[in-house]
Amino acid sequence: MFSEPAFDNHERVEFVFDEKSGLRAIIAIHSTKLGPAAGGCRLWNYDLPENALHDALRLSKGMSYKNALANLPFGGGKAVILGPVEREDRDSVFAAFGAAVKNLSGAYITAEDVGVSVRDMEQAARKTQFVSGLAAKNGGAGGDPSPFTARGVLRGIEAVVGHQFHRSDLEGLTVAVQGLGGVGGNLCRLLSEAGVSLIVADVDPKRVEQMCDETGARKASPDDIVFADADILAPCALGGVFTEDVVYKIRAKAIAGGANNQLANEAAGEALHERGILYAPDYVINAGGIITVAAEYLGENDSAGVAAKIDAIKERTMAIFERSASVGEPAFSIADKMAKERIDSAPLRNPEHLKSAPSGA
Ligand code: NAI
């Protein structure tokens, strides 16, 4: 595992097996330097267990960088549950997952990611307090974070439009959205309200039909959407979308979407830069979900404050683009440097800080 390319100095990786429920999970903790490692839990049917490990490690490091640049008092971690999970086992699998999170004594705080619902996190919460993304109570923060993620992605798209198209509104632009789940679906509605023409794709044809009816979007096949004749691509499905081969066939002028780990590797990011395709670093613009999950976990009930923190994604993304343009380096590597600077300059803290119980959960 130490030679796995995505390992990158992870502090800790837990392999969890629970015989009774059948849970198989990996919990990766990249860094706790800024606080407990916070990041969602993904349920996915991986072709091979090593793909699950690779996914957990890449996502976990991404959370360290995301939380650092969003100025949250959290480090980065992520969990993956290896599917399939049968419907009748689901509640006990998530309860067993909650018990595994509890065993980490607060070093890792979990929430939803792809394939995981609020109900699943409620099952985990039966066993541990180190969980967020629970149903909202008493008018506080909580519930599905994806609408908040979509709001932040919209702010990232606004930054792209300002920098690449020298415009302040989105009216009449065409955006191709890949994946119409929680993030992509909400993003489509926001873009449509802003006067954007949409091209959409999903592996689930029902979601495509529904979005076309709702917004007048045109449909594309899941294989072709990244080559669509659009101004901007918004990947909102899974990671690894952009390989070097794909990059050379893209027609859009910019990329700004919600999916984690959109670049298959750094070479793909360099190739985008060389082609003059502006890439908004994914973990910078998809931080809206973790910002609201963090507020819920910390017991903050200030919805206007959460909205303001999410809206600040636009300014942060603009600053990254400006630094990128001034030094001639791709925006993704500027973002990585800024995140590393914040993590490396944090004072060493007593490990006791990891045990702090949430005030709201
Ligand atoms: P979701 O599970 O609700 O939706 C994903 C959608 O993508 C589904 O409709 C699925 O059918 C579709 N899809 C899967 N493979 C596809 C393909 N090859 N082509 C086209 N469509 C495909 O997931 P959610 O929550 O919307 O997350 C989407 C992405 O955003 C993920 O990468 C996730 O890690 C990331 N993200 C999500 C956050 C959230 O708040 N939910 C926060 C930050 C990142």
Short mmCIF file of C-alpha atoms and ligand atoms in Angstrom, two decimals:
data_model
loop_
_atom_site.label_atom_id
_atom_site.label_comp_id
_atom_site.label_asym_id
_atom_site.label_seq_id
_atom_site.Cartn_x
_atom_site.Cartn_y
_atom_site.Cartn_z
CA MET A 1 0.00 0.00 0.00
CA PHE A 2 2.86 2.41 0.74
CA SER A 3 3.86 2.22 -2.93
CA GLU A 4 0.32 2.99 -4.18
CA PRO A 5 0.72 6.29 -6.11
CA ALA A 6 -2.13 7.96 -4.23
CA PHE A 7 -0.74 7.07 -0.78
CA ASP A 8 1.03 10.43 -0.45
CA ASN A 9 1.86 10.47 3.27
CA HIS A 10 -1.52 9.37 4.57
CA GLU A 11 -1.50 9.35 8.37
CA ARG A 12 -3.65 6.27 8.67
CA VAL A 13 -5.69 3.82 6.59
CA GLU A 14 -8.20 1.45 8.22
CA PHE A 15 -9.51 -1.68 6.54
CA VAL A 16 -12.83 -2.64 8.11
CA PHE A 17 -14.62 -5.99 7.89
CA ASP A 18 -17.72 -6.81 9.91
CA GLU A 19 -18.74 -10.43 9.54
CA LYS A 20 -22.26 -10.02 10.89
CA SER A 21 -23.42 -7.29 8.49
CA GLY A 22 -20.97 -8.04 5.67
CA LEU A 23 -19.52 -4.50 5.79
CA ARG A 24 -16.27 -4.10 3.84
CA ALA A 25 -14.91 -0.58 4.05
CA ILE A 26 -11.74 1.47 3.84
CA ILE A 27 -11.34 4.63 5.92
CA ALA A 28 -8.44 6.80 4.76
CA ILE A 29 -7.17 9.64 6.94
CA HIS A 30 -4.82 11.86 4.98
CA SER A 31 -4.20 14.64 7.49
CA THR A 32 -5.40 15.75 10.90
CA LYS A 33 -3.07 18.75 11.05
CA LEU A 34 -5.91 21.30 10.79
CA GLY A 35 -8.37 19.25 12.87
CA PRO A 36 -10.30 15.97 12.72
CA ALA A 37 -10.30 14.46 9.22
CA ALA A 38 -13.69 15.30 7.69
CA GLY A 39 -14.98 13.77 4.48
CA GLY A 40 -17.89 11.75 3.16
CA CYS A 41 -18.51 8.05 2.77
CA ARG A 42 -18.98 6.59 -0.73
CA LEU A 43 -20.77 3.32 -1.50
CA TRP A 44 -19.66 1.93 -4.85
CA ASN A 45 -19.35 -1.41 -6.64
CA TYR A 46 -15.63 -1.44 -7.41
CA ASP A 47 -14.32 -3.87 -10.05
CA LEU A 48 -11.30 -4.64 -7.84
CA PRO A 49 -10.54 -3.96 -4.15
CA GLU A 50 -7.38 -2.06 -5.18
CA ASN A 51 -9.60 0.39 -7.09
CA ALA A 52 -11.48 1.04 -3.84
CA LEU A 53 -8.20 1.76 -2.04
CA HIS A 54 -7.04 4.07 -4.83
CA ASP A 55 -10.38 5.94 -4.75
CA ALA A 56 -10.33 6.29 -0.95
CA LEU A 57 -6.76 7.64 -0.96
CA ARG A 58 -7.31 10.17 -3.76
CA LEU A 59 -10.59 11.38 -2.27
CA SER A 60 -9.09 11.64 1.21
CA LYS A 61 -6.16 13.79 0.09
CA GLY A 62 -8.62 15.93 -1.89
CA MET A 63 -10.56 16.51 1.33
CA SER A 64 -7.41 17.75 3.11
CA TYR A 65 -6.92 20.31 0.36
CA LYS A 66 -10.62 21.18 0.12
CA ASN A 67 -11.02 21.78 3.86
CA ALA A 68 -7.76 23.75 4.01
CA LEU A 69 -8.71 26.14 1.19
CA ALA A 70 -12.25 26.56 2.55
CA ASN A 71 -10.66 27.68 5.84
CA LEU A 72 -12.44 24.95 7.80
CA PRO A 73 -11.02 23.66 11.10
CA PHE A 74 -10.77 20.14 9.68
CA GLY A 75 -8.23 17.83 8.14
CA GLY A 76 -9.03 15.44 5.32
CA GLY A 77 -10.32 11.88 5.21
CA LYS A 78 -12.75 9.73 3.28
CA ALA A 79 -14.44 6.36 3.57
CA VAL A 80 -15.50 3.93 0.88
CA ILE A 81 -17.85 1.00 1.41
CA LEU A 82 -17.34 -1.78 -1.11
CA GLY A 83 -20.66 -2.70 -2.72
CA PRO A 84 -22.90 -4.29 -3.53
CA VAL A 85 -24.92 -3.97 -0.34
CA GLU A 86 -28.27 -5.80 -0.43
CA ARG A 87 -31.29 -3.70 0.49
CA GLU A 88 -32.12 -5.84 3.56
CA ASP A 89 -28.54 -5.50 4.89
CA ARG A 90 -28.23 -1.77 4.32
CA ASP A 91 -29.19 -0.49 7.77
CA SER A 92 -26.93 -2.97 9.57
CA VAL A 93 -24.03 -2.22 7.19
CA PHE A 94 -24.26 1.50 7.96
CA ALA A 95 -24.63 0.85 11.69
CA ALA A 96 -21.46 -1.29 11.52
CA PHE A 97 -19.78 1.50 9.58
CA GLY A 98 -20.81 3.93 12.37
CA ALA A 99 -19.21 1.59 14.93
CA ALA A 100 -15.97 1.60 12.89
CA VAL A 101 -16.01 5.42 12.81
CA LYS A 102 -16.56 5.45 16.57
CA ASN A 103 -13.47 3.26 17.03
CA LEU A 104 -11.38 6.05 15.51
CA SER A 105 -12.30 8.23 18.53
CA GLY A 106 -13.00 11.39 16.55
CA ALA A 107 -10.00 11.31 14.21
CA TYR A 108 -12.49 10.92 11.31
CA ILE A 109 -15.91 12.56 10.84
CA THR A 110 -18.15 11.07 8.19
CA ALA A 111 -21.08 12.29 6.02
CA GLU A 112 -22.73 11.37 2.69
CA ASP A 113 -21.01 10.95 -0.66
CA VAL A 114 -22.03 9.15 -3.85
CA GLY A 115 -24.40 6.24 -3.19
CA VAL A 116 -25.08 7.21 0.44
CA SER A 117 -28.26 8.87 1.75
CA VAL A 118 -29.27 10.89 4.80
CA ARG A 119 -31.05 7.75 6.05
CA ASP A 120 -27.77 5.79 5.81
CA MET A 121 -25.98 8.42 7.91
CA GLU A 122 -28.82 8.25 10.46
CA GLN A 123 -28.00 4.52 10.81
CA ALA A 124 -24.30 5.31 11.31
CA ALA A 125 -25.30 7.93 13.90
CA ARG A 126 -26.90 5.17 16.02
CA LYS A 127 -23.32 4.11 16.82
CA THR A 128 -21.25 7.27 16.71
CA GLN A 129 -21.47 11.00 17.25
CA PHE A 130 -18.74 11.62 14.68
CA VAL A 131 -21.17 11.95 11.81
CA SER A 132 -22.79 14.81 9.97
CA GLY A 133 -25.25 15.21 7.09
CA LEU A 134 -28.14 14.12 9.32
CA ALA A 135 -31.73 15.26 8.87
CA ALA A 136 -32.14 18.93 9.86
CA LYS A 137 -33.63 19.46 13.32
CA ASN A 138 -35.20 22.57 14.86
CA GLY A 139 -34.47 24.78 11.85
CA GLY A 140 -30.72 24.11 12.03
CA ALA A 141 -28.33 23.05 9.28
CA GLY A 142 -28.50 19.47 8.04
CA GLY A 143 -29.85 17.10 5.43
CA ASP A 144 -28.60 16.47 1.91
CA PRO A 145 -25.57 18.75 1.25
CA SER A 146 -25.80 18.53 -2.56
CA PRO A 147 -27.88 21.74 -3.09
CA PHE A 148 -25.15 23.64 -1.21
CA THR A 149 -22.46 21.99 -3.32
CA ALA A 150 -24.37 23.04 -6.45
CA ARG A 151 -24.55 26.64 -5.21
CA GLY A 152 -20.75 26.69 -4.78
CA VAL A 153 -20.20 25.16 -8.21
CA LEU A 154 -22.37 27.91 -9.68
CA ARG A 155 -20.09 30.48 -8.01
CA GLY A 156 -17.10 28.68 -9.55
CA ILE A 157 -18.76 28.86 -12.97
CA GLU A 158 -19.30 32.60 -12.44
CA ALA A 159 -15.58 32.97 -11.72
CA VAL A 160 -14.77 31.05 -14.91
CA VAL A 161 -17.12 33.24 -16.93
CA GLY A 162 -15.52 36.39 -15.54
CA HIS A 163 -11.95 35.21 -16.18
CA GLN A 164 -12.30 33.31 -19.47
CA PHE A 165 -15.24 35.04 -21.15
CA HIS A 166 -14.83 38.51 -19.55
CA ARG A 167 -18.51 38.63 -18.66
CA SER A 168 -20.49 39.10 -15.48
CA ASP A 169 -23.65 37.18 -16.42
CA LEU A 170 -24.32 33.69 -17.72
CA GLU A 171 -27.24 34.50 -20.04
CA GLY A 172 -27.02 32.67 -23.38
CA LEU A 173 -23.97 30.53 -22.51
CA THR A 174 -24.09 26.76 -23.07
CA VAL A 175 -23.03 24.42 -20.27
CA ALA A 176 -22.73 20.62 -20.68
CA VAL A 177 -23.52 18.82 -17.41
CA GLN A 178 -22.38 15.22 -16.91
CA GLY A 179 -24.34 13.46 -14.14
CA LEU A 180 -27.76 14.60 -12.97
CA GLY A 181 -27.77 13.43 -9.35
CA GLY A 182 -27.85 15.59 -6.25
CA VAL A 183 -25.15 18.01 -7.42
CA GLY A 184 -25.66 17.96 -11.20
CA GLY A 185 -29.47 18.12 -10.98
CA ASN A 186 -29.46 21.10 -8.64
CA LEU A 187 -26.76 22.80 -10.71
CA CYS A 188 -28.86 22.42 -13.89
CA ARG A 189 -31.81 24.15 -12.20
CA LEU A 190 -29.62 27.06 -11.03
CA LEU A 191 -28.00 27.42 -14.47
CA SER A 192 -31.37 27.30 -16.22
CA GLU A 193 -32.67 30.09 -13.95
CA ALA A 194 -29.59 32.13 -14.97
CA GLY A 195 -30.51 31.81 -18.67
CA VAL A 196 -27.99 29.11 -19.59
CA SER A 197 -28.68 26.56 -22.37
CA LEU A 198 -27.99 23.05 -21.12
CA ILE A 199 -26.68 19.86 -22.67
CA VAL A 200 -27.06 16.94 -20.24
CA ALA A 201 -26.09 13.29 -19.89
CA ASP A 202 -26.54 10.59 -17.29
CA VAL A 203 -26.27 6.81 -17.36
CA ASP A 204 -29.83 6.83 -15.97
CA PRO A 205 -32.09 7.76 -18.92
CA LYS A 206 -34.98 8.69 -16.59
CA ARG A 207 -32.93 11.47 -15.02
CA VAL A 208 -32.09 12.78 -18.49
CA GLU A 209 -35.73 12.80 -19.63
CA GLN A 210 -36.82 14.56 -16.45
CA MET A 211 -34.14 17.26 -16.77
CA CYS A 212 -34.93 17.86 -20.45
CA ASP A 213 -38.63 18.28 -19.59
CA GLU A 214 -37.84 20.59 -16.68
CA THR A 215 -35.25 22.88 -18.28
CA GLY A 216 -35.50 22.36 -22.06
CA ALA A 217 -32.00 20.83 -22.02
CA ARG A 218 -30.66 18.90 -25.03
CA LYS A 219 -29.42 15.39 -24.32
CA ALA A 220 -26.04 13.85 -25.13
CA SER A 221 -24.77 10.31 -24.59
CA PRO A 222 -22.71 9.70 -21.41
CA ASP A 223 -19.71 8.86 -23.63
CA ASP A 224 -19.88 12.05 -25.71
CA ILE A 225 -20.88 14.75 -23.24
CA VAL A 226 -17.27 15.80 -22.53
CA PHE A 227 -16.80 16.52 -26.25
CA ALA A 228 -20.01 18.57 -26.51
CA ASP A 229 -20.03 21.85 -28.38
CA ALA A 230 -20.51 23.89 -25.20
CA ASP A 231 -18.83 26.92 -23.64
CA ILE A 232 -18.26 25.15 -20.32
CA LEU A 233 -18.18 21.50 -19.18
CA ALA A 234 -19.52 20.71 -15.73
CA PRO A 235 -18.59 17.14 -14.70
CA CYS A 236 -20.90 16.12 -11.84
CA ALA A 237 -20.62 12.32 -11.88
CA LEU A 238 -17.46 10.45 -10.98
CA GLY A 239 -13.74 11.24 -11.08
CA GLY A 240 -10.98 10.50 -13.61
CA VAL A 241 -12.96 12.10 -16.47
CA PHE A 242 -10.03 13.95 -18.03
CA THR A 243 -7.17 11.88 -19.40
CA GLU A 244 -4.68 13.39 -21.86
CA ASP A 245 -6.49 11.66 -24.75
CA VAL A 246 -9.82 13.19 -23.73
CA VAL A 247 -8.31 16.65 -23.24
CA TYR A 248 -7.13 16.87 -26.85
CA LYS A 249 -10.68 16.33 -28.12
CA ILE A 250 -12.51 18.80 -25.85
CA ARG A 251 -14.30 21.66 -27.61
CA ALA A 252 -15.35 23.69 -24.55
CA LYS A 253 -13.25 26.66 -23.37
CA ALA A 254 -13.54 25.92 -19.67
CA ILE A 255 -14.32 23.20 -17.12
CA ALA A 256 -16.08 23.80 -13.81
CA GLY A 257 -18.03 21.01 -12.16
CA GLY A 258 -18.82 19.31 -8.87
CA ALA A 259 -17.24 15.86 -9.29
CA ASN A 260 -14.22 15.06 -7.14
CA ASN A 261 -10.87 14.20 -8.80
CA GLN A 262 -11.87 15.15 -12.33
CA LEU A 263 -8.26 15.06 -13.58
CA ALA A 264 -7.08 11.48 -14.11
CA ASN A 265 -3.54 12.71 -13.45
CA GLU A 266 -1.39 15.85 -13.45
CA ALA A 267 -0.45 15.38 -17.12
CA ALA A 268 -4.12 15.87 -18.04
CA GLY A 269 -4.16 19.12 -16.04
CA GLU A 270 -1.01 20.31 -17.83
CA ALA A 271 -2.55 19.42 -21.18
CA LEU A 272 -5.67 21.50 -20.40
CA HIS A 273 -3.45 24.43 -19.49
CA GLU A 274 -1.45 24.09 -22.73
CA ARG A 275 -4.66 24.07 -24.74
CA GLY A 276 -5.89 27.22 -22.97
CA ILE A 277 -8.90 25.42 -21.46
CA LEU A 278 -9.52 27.00 -18.07
CA TYR A 279 -9.97 24.35 -15.36
CA ALA A 280 -11.57 25.39 -12.05
CA PRO A 281 -9.95 23.08 -9.45
CA ASP A 282 -12.70 20.68 -8.39
CA TYR A 283 -12.08 20.73 -4.65
CA VAL A 284 -12.12 24.53 -4.59
CA ILE A 285 -15.52 24.93 -6.22
CA ASN A 286 -17.28 21.85 -4.79
CA ALA A 287 -16.65 22.83 -1.15
CA GLY A 288 -20.24 24.07 -0.57
CA GLY A 289 -21.33 20.66 0.76
CA ILE A 290 -18.54 20.33 3.32
CA ILE A 291 -19.05 23.97 4.37
CA THR A 292 -22.67 23.21 5.34
CA VAL A 293 -21.79 19.80 6.81
CA ALA A 294 -19.11 21.50 8.95
CA ALA A 295 -21.62 24.11 10.15
CA GLU A 296 -24.05 21.35 11.11
CA TYR A 297 -21.34 19.41 12.94
CA LEU A 298 -20.14 22.47 14.83
CA GLY A 299 -23.72 23.35 15.79
CA GLU A 300 -23.76 26.63 13.86
CA ASN A 301 -27.28 27.62 12.84
CA ASP A 302 -26.42 30.69 10.82
CA SER A 303 -27.76 29.92 7.34
CA ALA A 304 -26.83 33.38 6.02
CA GLY A 305 -23.26 32.86 7.26
CA VAL A 306 -23.09 29.46 5.52
CA ALA A 307 -24.39 31.01 2.27
CA ALA A 308 -21.78 33.79 2.51
CA LYS A 309 -18.98 31.23 3.01
CA ILE A 310 -20.19 29.30 -0.03
CA ASP A 311 -20.46 32.48 -2.12
CA ALA A 312 -16.83 33.29 -1.24
CA ILE A 313 -15.87 30.37 -3.51
CA LYS A 314 -16.21 32.78 -6.45
CA GLU A 315 -13.60 35.20 -5.11
CA ARG A 316 -11.25 32.37 -4.07
CA THR A 317 -11.48 30.80 -7.53
CA MET A 318 -10.82 34.18 -9.19
CA ALA A 319 -7.73 34.66 -7.00
CA ILE A 320 -6.41 31.24 -8.08
CA PHE A 321 -7.00 32.07 -11.76
CA GLU A 322 -5.20 35.41 -11.37
CA ARG A 323 -2.19 33.81 -9.65
CA SER A 324 -2.17 31.10 -12.32
CA ALA A 325 -2.18 33.68 -15.13
CA SER A 326 0.52 35.79 -13.51
CA VAL A 327 2.99 32.90 -13.07
CA GLY A 328 1.93 30.83 -16.09
CA GLU A 329 1.18 27.72 -14.03
CA PRO A 330 -2.02 25.67 -14.27
CA ALA A 331 -4.76 26.63 -11.80
CA PHE A 332 -4.88 23.08 -10.35
CA SER A 333 -1.24 23.24 -9.27
CA ILE A 334 -1.66 26.75 -7.84
CA ALA A 335 -4.59 25.47 -5.74
CA ASP A 336 -2.52 22.47 -4.55
CA LYS A 337 0.31 24.79 -3.52
CA MET A 338 -2.03 27.13 -1.63
CA ALA A 339 -3.64 24.20 0.22
CA LYS A 340 -0.25 22.69 1.11
CA GLU A 341 0.97 26.09 2.33
CA ARG A 342 -2.01 26.34 4.70
CA ILE A 343 -1.57 22.80 6.03
CA ASP A 344 2.22 23.07 6.41
CA SER A 345 2.05 26.42 8.19
CA ALA A 346 -0.52 25.25 10.78
CA PRO A 347 0.90 24.93 14.28
CA LEU A 348 1.32 21.43 15.66
CA ARG A 349 -1.61 20.75 17.95
CA ASN A 350 -2.23 18.44 20.85
CA PRO A 351 -3.86 15.23 19.53
CA GLU A 352 -6.59 15.78 22.14
CA HIS A 353 -8.17 18.26 19.72
CA LEU A 354 -9.30 15.28 17.65
CA LYS A 355 -11.52 14.05 20.43
CA SER A 356 -13.69 17.16 20.65
CA ALA A 357 -17.30 16.09 20.51
CA PRO A 358 -19.61 17.91 18.13
CA SER A 359 -21.76 20.53 19.79
CA GLY A 360 -24.64 20.03 17.41
CA ALA A 361 -24.79 16.27 16.82
P1 NAI B 1 -25.25 11.25 -7.05
O1 NAI B 1 -25.02 9.79 -6.81
O2 NAI B 1 -26.46 11.91 -6.48
O3 NAI B 1 -25.28 11.55 -8.63
C1 NAI B 1 -24.33 11.08 -9.53
C2 NAI B 1 -25.03 10.97 -10.88
O4 NAI B 1 -24.05 10.67 -11.88
C3 NAI B 1 -26.09 9.87 -10.95
O5 NAI B 1 -27.29 10.39 -11.52
C4 NAI B 1 -25.44 8.81 -11.85
O6 NAI B 1 -26.40 8.06 -12.60
C5 NAI B 1 -24.59 9.68 -12.76
N1 NAI B 1 -23.49 8.99 -13.42
C6 NAI B 1 -22.66 8.03 -12.94
N2 NAI B 1 -21.75 7.68 -13.88
C7 NAI B 1 -22.00 8.46 -14.97
C8 NAI B 1 -21.40 8.59 -16.24
N3 NAI B 1 -20.35 7.83 -16.61
N4 NAI B 1 -21.91 9.49 -17.11
C9 NAI B 1 -22.97 10.25 -16.77
N5 NAI B 1 -23.59 10.17 -15.55
C10 NAI B 1 -23.10 9.29 -14.68
O7 NAI B 1 -23.90 11.97 -6.58
P2 NAI B 1 -23.71 13.50 -6.18
O8 NAI B 1 -23.88 13.65 -4.73
O9 NAI B 1 -24.47 14.35 -7.12
O10 NAI B 1 -22.14 13.67 -6.46
C11 NAI B 1 -21.64 13.85 -7.79
C12 NAI B 1 -20.15 14.14 -7.71
O11 NAI B 1 -19.92 15.31 -6.93
C13 NAI B 1 -19.29 13.04 -7.08
O12 NAI B 1 -18.03 12.99 -7.70
C14 NAI B 1 -19.12 13.51 -5.64
O13 NAI B 1 -17.97 12.97 -5.03
C15 NAI B 1 -19.01 15.00 -5.86
N6 NAI B 1 -19.35 15.79 -4.70
C16 NAI B 1 -20.59 15.69 -4.14
C17 NAI B 1 -20.91 16.48 -3.06
C18 NAI B 1 -22.28 16.47 -2.47
O14 NAI B 1 -22.62 17.40 -1.71
N7 NAI B 1 -23.13 15.50 -2.79
C19 NAI B 1 -19.92 17.38 -2.44
C20 NAI B 1 -18.67 17.48 -3.18
C21 NAI B 1 -18.40 16.66 -4.25
#
